[in-house]
Amino acid sequence: MKRIIQDLDYNSICALMQSLGEPKFRAKQLFIGLSQGKSISKISVLGAGLKAKLLEEFEDAPLEIVKTLKSADGTEKYLFRLADGNIIEGVLMKYKYGNTQCVSTQVGCRMGCKFCASTLGGRVRDLTSGEILSQVLLVNSLHAEGKQRGVTNVVLMGSGEPLDNYENVVNFLKNVTAADGINISARNISLSTCGLADKMRLLAEEGIPVNLTVSLHSTTDAERARTMPVANKWKIAEILRACEYYFSKTGRRYIFEYALIDGENCDVKHAEELVELLKGKPCHINLIRLNEVKERSLAAADEKQAYRFLGLLQKGGLSATLRRRTGADIGGACGQLRASFLDT
Ligand code: SAH
């Protein structure tokens, strides 16, 4: 595979063009073209000679869309093919306030959560920052109308564990929030982690105050370890301390994801334990009924159970909401589409 030009920030593009003997305005033209989601060969203001030189060293496009699925609720799911042939997926969810794109950070995942389809084949490789950024640039270009941005919010909740690909993910965050690029505000970006507490602390130091989301899904370490092997390495108490540190550094309230799994984590006892664990903390809990994955035997809690659980948390003084499951008719859950694509 050649290099990915979207890995470069504006200053590096300027240095590159200087090394090729090109004037500075060419760097700007190239950077703007890339920020508009164009492949090198489609940036028409650049001359054929320059494009040929660039294409010797760089991939024309780091990824292309090979399949789009549209849900009745407006959600769109994409399968992307990377330059080396690997497949990743992404989702665009449409809300009143804007469009939220869910990006992948790795091909597959090695965290091994039992409810998740992304981890079925293990981790294949990390994505580079430019491969993550290109998911946003490409989908943004498809949905941009006039000067309106097609993507207003980004969530790092596709395949992969973002903090297991730390350097590339941080570079992506720098580039996607850069004022001279697509310039999405850190406040409109959420990074979700299964709880790599050491990396959560590092992220707190980066000066990019994205919303931090932790996939909790259980109330005790022992129960958590049944579905999330990472619980053997990082205890809930350590994760909570890292969350508090993140809050102290960024001033951002943190969020917990809690997928309701029938017979596993949504009894009255669990609600009480969750209240005990989180009361008084500057956090919010996102409940979601499990998206059932055919390769896994876990079942979703029913709606009645879910609303009972929500009510108990709210009664206990926690800020909590039950998320609707978008795109359930198109394999909305993490990794489902890629898994079914690789199957066929
Ligand atoms: N690796 C990161 C981000 C990717 S997953 C993390 O663990 O947070 C994004 C979210 O979807 C996580 O909260 C994950 O636990 C959740 N998830 C995965 N599979 C799911 C399923 N089948 N149903 C509901 N949520 C699921």
PDB file of N, CA, C and O in Angstrom, residues 271-314:
ATOM      1  N   ALA A 271     -29.851  -2.044  38.831  1.00  0.00           N
ATOM      2  CA  ALA A 271     -30.181  -0.611  38.841  1.00  0.00           C
ATOM      3  C   ALA A 271     -29.720   0.012  40.150  1.00  0.00           C
ATOM      4  O   ALA A 271     -29.133   1.096  40.163  1.00  0.00           O
ATOM      5  N   GLU A 272     -29.971  -0.708  41.236  1.00  0.00           N
ATOM      6  CA  GLU A 272     -29.552  -0.177  42.556  1.00  0.00           C
ATOM      7  C   GLU A 272     -28.035  -0.045  42.625  1.00  0.00           C
ATOM      8  O   GLU A 272     -27.497   0.935  43.129  1.00  0.00           O
ATOM      9  N   GLU A 273     -27.350  -1.046  42.120  1.00  0.00           N
ATOM     10  CA  GLU A 273     -25.875  -1.012  42.150  1.00  0.00           C
ATOM     11  C   GLU A 273     -25.330   0.139  41.300  1.00  0.00           C
ATOM     12  O   GLU A 273     -24.346   0.786  41.651  1.00  0.00           O
ATOM     13  N   LEU A 274     -25.982   0.367  40.158  1.00  0.00           N
ATOM     14  CA  LEU A 274     -25.539   1.433  39.260  1.00  0.00           C
ATOM     15  C   LEU A 274     -25.727   2.805  39.917  1.00  0.00           C
ATOM     16  O   LEU A 274     -24.861   3.683  39.825  1.00  0.00           O
ATOM     17  N   VAL A 275     -26.856   2.959  40.603  1.00  0.00           N
ATOM     18  CA  VAL A 275     -27.110   4.211  41.324  1.00  0.00           C
ATOM     19  C   VAL A 275     -26.028   4.413  42.386  1.00  0.00           C
ATOM     20  O   VAL A 275     -25.450   5.497  42.517  1.00  0.00           O
ATOM     21  N   GLU A 276     -25.728   3.345  43.104  1.00  0.00           N
ATOM     22  CA  GLU A 276     -24.702   3.400  44.160  1.00  0.00           C
ATOM     23  C   GLU A 276     -23.344   3.805  43.579  1.00  0.00           C
ATOM     24  O   GLU A 276     -22.627   4.639  44.114  1.00  0.00           O
ATOM     25  N   LEU A 277     -23.038   3.226  42.438  1.00  0.00           N
ATOM     26  CA  LEU A 277     -21.738   3.443  41.783  1.00  0.00           C
ATOM     27  C   LEU A 277     -21.589   4.869  41.246  1.00  0.00           C
ATOM     28  O   LEU A 277     -20.517   5.467  41.312  1.00  0.00           O
ATOM     29  N   LEU A 278     -22.680   5.421  40.694  1.00  0.00           N
ATOM     30  CA  LEU A 278     -22.532   6.648  39.901  1.00  0.00           C
ATOM     31  C   LEU A 278     -23.212   7.885  40.489  1.00  0.00           C
ATOM     32  O   LEU A 278     -23.064   8.984  39.939  1.00  0.00           O
ATOM     33  N   LYS A 279     -23.929   7.723  41.583  1.00  0.00           N
ATOM     34  CA  LYS A 279     -24.694   8.888  42.057  1.00  0.00           C
ATOM     35  C   LYS A 279     -23.751  10.039  42.444  1.00  0.00           C
ATOM     36  O   LYS A 279     -22.664   9.809  43.006  1.00  0.00           O
ATOM     37  N   GLY A 280     -24.153  11.245  42.092  1.00  0.00           N
ATOM     38  CA  GLY A 280     -23.358  12.426  42.408  1.00  0.00           C
ATOM     39  C   GLY A 280     -22.227  12.704  41.422  1.00  0.00           C
ATOM     40  O   GLY A 280     -21.580  13.738  41.509  1.00  0.00           O
ATOM     41  N   LYS A 281     -21.989  11.799  40.494  1.00  0.00           N
ATOM     42  CA  LYS A 281     -20.900  12.033  39.538  1.00  0.00           C
ATOM     43  C   LYS A 281     -21.404  12.831  38.332  1.00  0.00           C
ATOM     44  O   LYS A 281     -22.577  12.740  37.974  1.00  0.00           O
ATOM     45  N   PRO A 282     -20.514  13.618  37.705  1.00  0.00           N
ATOM     46  CA  PRO A 282     -20.936  14.420  36.553  1.00  0.00           C
ATOM     47  C   PRO A 282     -21.042  13.559  35.295  1.00  0.00           C
ATOM     48  O   PRO A 282     -20.238  13.673  34.376  1.00  0.00           O
ATOM     49  N   CYS A 283     -22.027  12.670  35.306  1.00  0.00           N
ATOM     50  CA  CYS A 283     -22.107  11.725  34.177  1.00  0.00           C
ATOM     51  C   CYS A 283     -23.541  11.529  33.717  1.00  0.00           C
ATOM     52  O   CYS A 283     -24.494  11.946  34.370  1.00  0.00           O
ATOM     53  N   HIS A 284     -23.669  10.907  32.573  1.00  0.00           N
ATOM     54  CA  HIS A 284     -24.965  10.571  32.002  1.00  0.00           C
ATOM     55  C   HIS A 284     -24.915   9.100  31.592  1.00  0.00           C
ATOM     56  O   HIS A 284     -23.851   8.604  31.217  1.00  0.00           O
ATOM     57  N   ILE A 285     -26.048   8.422  31.691  1.00  0.00           N
ATOM     58  CA  ILE A 285     -26.069   7.009  31.277  1.00  0.00           C
ATOM     59  C   ILE A 285     -26.979   6.840  30.069  1.00  0.00           C
ATOM     60  O   ILE A 285     -28.135   7.237  30.073  1.00  0.00           O
ATOM     61  N   ASN A 286     -26.391   6.278  29.031  1.00  0.00           N
ATOM     62  CA  ASN A 286     -27.128   5.958  27.817  1.00  0.00           C
ATOM     63  C   ASN A 286     -27.500   4.490  27.871  1.00  0.00           C
ATOM     64  O   ASN A 286     -26.633   3.620  27.776  1.00  0.00           O
ATOM     65  N   LEU A 287     -28.783   4.226  28.024  1.00  0.00           N
ATOM     66  CA  LEU A 287     -29.216   2.831  27.972  1.00  0.00           C
ATOM     67  C   LEU A 287     -29.598   2.503  26.540  1.00  0.00           C
ATOM     68  O   LEU A 287     -30.121   3.346  25.808  1.00  0.00           O
ATOM     69  N   ILE A 288     -29.332   1.287  26.141  1.00  0.00           N
ATOM     70  CA  ILE A 288     -29.792   0.839  24.829  1.00  0.00           C
ATOM     71  C   ILE A 288     -30.147  -0.633  24.974  1.00  0.00           C
ATOM     72  O   ILE A 288     -29.465  -1.363  25.700  1.00  0.00           O
ATOM     73  N   ARG A 289     -31.234  -1.028  24.358  1.00  0.00           N
ATOM     74  CA  ARG A 289     -31.522  -2.461  24.370  1.00  0.00           C
ATOM     75  C   ARG A 289     -30.535  -3.126  23.422  1.00  0.00           C
ATOM     76  O   ARG A 289     -30.288  -2.630  22.329  1.00  0.00           O
ATOM     77  N   LEU A 290     -29.950  -4.224  23.848  1.00  0.00           N
ATOM     78  CA  LEU A 290     -28.939  -4.909  23.035  1.00  0.00           C
ATOM     79  C   LEU A 290     -29.430  -5.090  21.594  1.00  0.00           C
ATOM     80  O   LEU A 290     -30.574  -5.447  21.355  1.00  0.00           O
ATOM     81  N   ASN A 291     -28.558  -4.809  20.664  1.00  0.00           N
ATOM     82  CA  ASN A 291     -28.815  -5.204  19.278  1.00  0.00           C
ATOM     83  C   ASN A 291     -28.385  -6.659  19.161  1.00  0.00           C
ATOM     84  O   ASN A 291     -27.200  -6.965  19.334  1.00  0.00           O
ATOM     85  N   GLU A 292     -29.319  -7.525  18.870  1.00  0.00           N
ATOM     86  CA  GLU A 292     -28.947  -8.940  18.887  1.00  0.00           C
ATOM     87  C   GLU A 292     -28.088  -9.281  17.673  1.00  0.00           C
ATOM     88  O   GLU A 292     -28.367  -8.861  16.555  1.00  0.00           O
ATOM     89  N   VAL A 293     -27.035 -10.025  17.910  1.00  0.00           N
ATOM     90  CA  VAL A 293     -26.080 -10.402  16.874  1.00  0.00           C
ATOM     91  C   VAL A 293     -26.226 -11.904  16.675  1.00  0.00           C
ATOM     92  O   VAL A 293     -26.192 -12.655  17.651  1.00  0.00           O
ATOM     93  N   LYS A 294     -26.415 -12.321  15.422  1.00  0.00           N
ATOM     94  CA  LYS A 294     -26.797 -13.716  15.229  1.00  0.00           C
ATOM     95  C   LYS A 294     -25.711 -14.714  15.670  1.00  0.00           C
ATOM     96  O   LYS A 294     -26.015 -15.819  16.080  1.00  0.00           O
ATOM     97  N   GLU A 295     -24.462 -14.297  15.628  1.00  0.00           N
ATOM     98  CA  GLU A 295     -23.368 -15.193  16.036  1.00  0.00           C
ATOM     99  C   GLU A 295     -23.276 -15.344  17.551  1.00  0.00           C
ATOM    100  O   GLU A 295     -22.499 -16.152  18.060  1.00  0.00           O
ATOM    101  N   ARG A 296     -24.034 -14.539  18.280  1.00  0.00           N
ATOM    102  CA  ARG A 296     -23.947 -14.539  19.737  1.00  0.00           C
ATOM    103  C   ARG A 296     -25.277 -14.964  20.336  1.00  0.00           C
ATOM    104  O   ARG A 296     -26.339 -14.691  19.787  1.00  0.00           O
ATOM    105  N   SER A 297     -25.246 -15.597  21.512  1.00  0.00           N
ATOM    106  CA  SER A 297     -26.493 -16.128  22.061  1.00  0.00           C
ATOM    107  C   SER A 297     -27.199 -15.137  22.990  1.00  0.00           C
ATOM    108  O   SER A 297     -28.251 -15.433  23.511  1.00  0.00           O
ATOM    109  N   LEU A 298     -26.634 -13.949  23.198  1.00  0.00           N
ATOM    110  CA  LEU A 298     -27.244 -13.005  24.143  1.00  0.00           C
ATOM    111  C   LEU A 298     -28.511 -12.373  23.563  1.00  0.00           C
ATOM    112  O   LEU A 298     -28.583 -12.098  22.369  1.00  0.00           O
ATOM    113  N   ALA A 299     -29.497 -12.142  24.448  1.00  0.00           N
ATOM    114  CA  ALA A 299     -30.778 -11.588  23.997  1.00  0.00           C
ATOM    115  C   ALA A 299     -31.004 -10.194  24.593  1.00  0.00           C
ATOM    116  O   ALA A 299     -30.532  -9.893  25.697  1.00  0.00           O
ATOM    117  N   ALA A 300     -31.755  -9.387  23.860  1.00  0.00           N
ATOM    118  CA  ALA A 300     -32.054  -8.031  24.328  1.00  0.00           C
ATOM    119  C   ALA A 300     -33.105  -8.073  25.434  1.00  0.00           C
ATOM    120  O   ALA A 300     -33.987  -8.939  25.434  1.00  0.00           O
ATOM    121  N   ALA A 301     -33.006  -7.130  26.373  1.00  0.00           N
ATOM    122  CA  ALA A 301     -34.085  -6.926  27.333  1.00  0.00           C
ATOM    123  C   ALA A 301     -35.289  -6.402  26.551  1.00  0.00           C
ATOM    124  O   ALA A 301     -35.117  -5.734  25.526  1.00  0.00           O
ATOM    125  N   ASP A 302     -36.520  -6.703  27.019  1.00  0.00           N
ATOM    126  CA  ASP A 302     -37.668  -6.162  26.282  1.00  0.00           C
ATOM    127  C   ASP A 302     -37.920  -4.713  26.719  1.00  0.00           C
ATOM    128  O   ASP A 302     -37.313  -4.229  27.672  1.00  0.00           O
ATOM    129  N   GLU A 303     -38.828  -4.055  26.022  1.00  0.00           N
ATOM    130  CA  GLU A 303     -39.038  -2.621  26.267  1.00  0.00           C
ATOM    131  C   GLU A 303     -39.508  -2.337  27.688  1.00  0.00           C
ATOM    132  O   GLU A 303     -39.109  -1.353  28.301  1.00  0.00           O
ATOM    133  N   LYS A 304     -40.381  -3.235  28.169  1.00  0.00           N
ATOM    134  CA  LYS A 304     -40.911  -3.036  29.517  1.00  0.00           C
ATOM    135  C   LYS A 304     -39.774  -3.042  30.546  1.00  0.00           C
ATOM    136  O   LYS A 304     -39.682  -2.167  31.412  1.00  0.00           O
ATOM    137  N   GLN A 305     -38.910  -4.031  30.420  1.00  0.00           N
ATOM    138  CA  GLN A 305     -37.740  -4.134  31.307  1.00  0.00           C
ATOM    139  C   GLN A 305     -36.865  -2.891  31.203  1.00  0.00           C
ATOM    140  O   GLN A 305     -36.367  -2.375  32.195  1.00  0.00           O
ATOM    141  N   ALA A 306     -36.683  -2.448  29.958  1.00  0.00           N
ATOM    142  CA  ALA A 306     -35.800  -1.305  29.714  1.00  0.00           C
ATOM    143  C   ALA A 306     -36.358  -0.053  30.393  1.00  0.00           C
ATOM    144  O   ALA A 306     -35.630   0.681  31.053  1.00  0.00           O
ATOM    145  N   TYR A 307     -37.679   0.178  30.262  1.00  0.00           N
ATOM    146  CA  TYR A 307     -38.265   1.374  30.877  1.00  0.00           C
ATOM    147  C   TYR A 307     -38.262   1.265  32.398  1.00  0.00           C
ATOM    148  O   TYR A 307     -38.103   2.255  33.101  1.00  0.00           O
ATOM    149  N   ARG A 308     -38.431   0.046  32.909  1.00  0.00           N
ATOM    150  CA  ARG A 308     -38.359  -0.127  34.367  1.00  0.00           C
ATOM    151  C   ARG A 308     -36.956   0.239  34.863  1.00  0.00           C
ATOM    152  O   ARG A 308     -36.781   0.975  35.832  1.00  0.00           O
ATOM    153  N   PHE A 309     -35.961  -0.234  34.146  1.00  0.00           N
ATOM    154  CA  PHE A 309     -34.563   0.026  34.523  1.00  0.00           C
ATOM    155  C   PHE A 309     -34.276   1.528  34.474  1.00  0.00           C
ATOM    156  O   PHE A 309     -33.706   2.101  35.402  1.00  0.00           O
ATOM    157  N   LEU A 310     -34.731   2.160  33.392  1.00  0.00           N
ATOM    158  CA  LEU A 310     -34.542   3.606  33.244  1.00  0.00           C
ATOM    159  C   LEU A 310     -35.174   4.346  34.421  1.00  0.00           C
ATOM    160  O   LEU A 310     -34.567   5.236  35.020  1.00  0.00           O
ATOM    161  N   GLY A 311     -36.402   3.953  34.755  1.00  0.00           N
ATOM    162  CA  GLY A 311     -37.131   4.602  35.846  1.00  0.00           C
ATOM    163  C   GLY A 311     -36.382   4.481  37.174  1.00  0.00           C
ATOM    164  O   GLY A 311     -36.299   5.443  37.942  1.00  0.00           O
ATOM    165  N   LEU A 312     -35.816   3.302  37.414  1.00  0.00           N
ATOM    166  CA  LEU A 312     -35.086   3.093  38.670  1.00  0.00           C
ATOM    167  C   LEU A 312     -33.840   3.980  38.740  1.00  0.00           C
ATOM    168  O   LEU A 312     -33.515   4.524  39.789  1.00  0.00           O
ATOM    169  N   LEU A 313     -33.161   4.128  37.628  1.00  0.00           N
ATOM    170  CA  LEU A 313     -31.966   4.992  37.618  1.00  0.00           C
ATOM    171  C   LEU A 313     -32.374   6.440  37.877  1.00  0.00           C
ATOM    172  O   LEU A 313     -31.746   7.148  38.677  1.00  0.00           O
ATOM    173  N   GLN A 314     -33.428   6.868  37.199  1.00  0.00           N
ATOM    174  CA  GLN A 314     -33.866   8.266  37.354  1.00  0.00           C
ATOM    175  C   GLN A 314     -34.358   8.525  38.771  1.00  0.00           C
ATOM    176  O   GLN A 314     -34.071   9.567  39.357  1.00  0.00           O
TER     177      GLN A 314
END
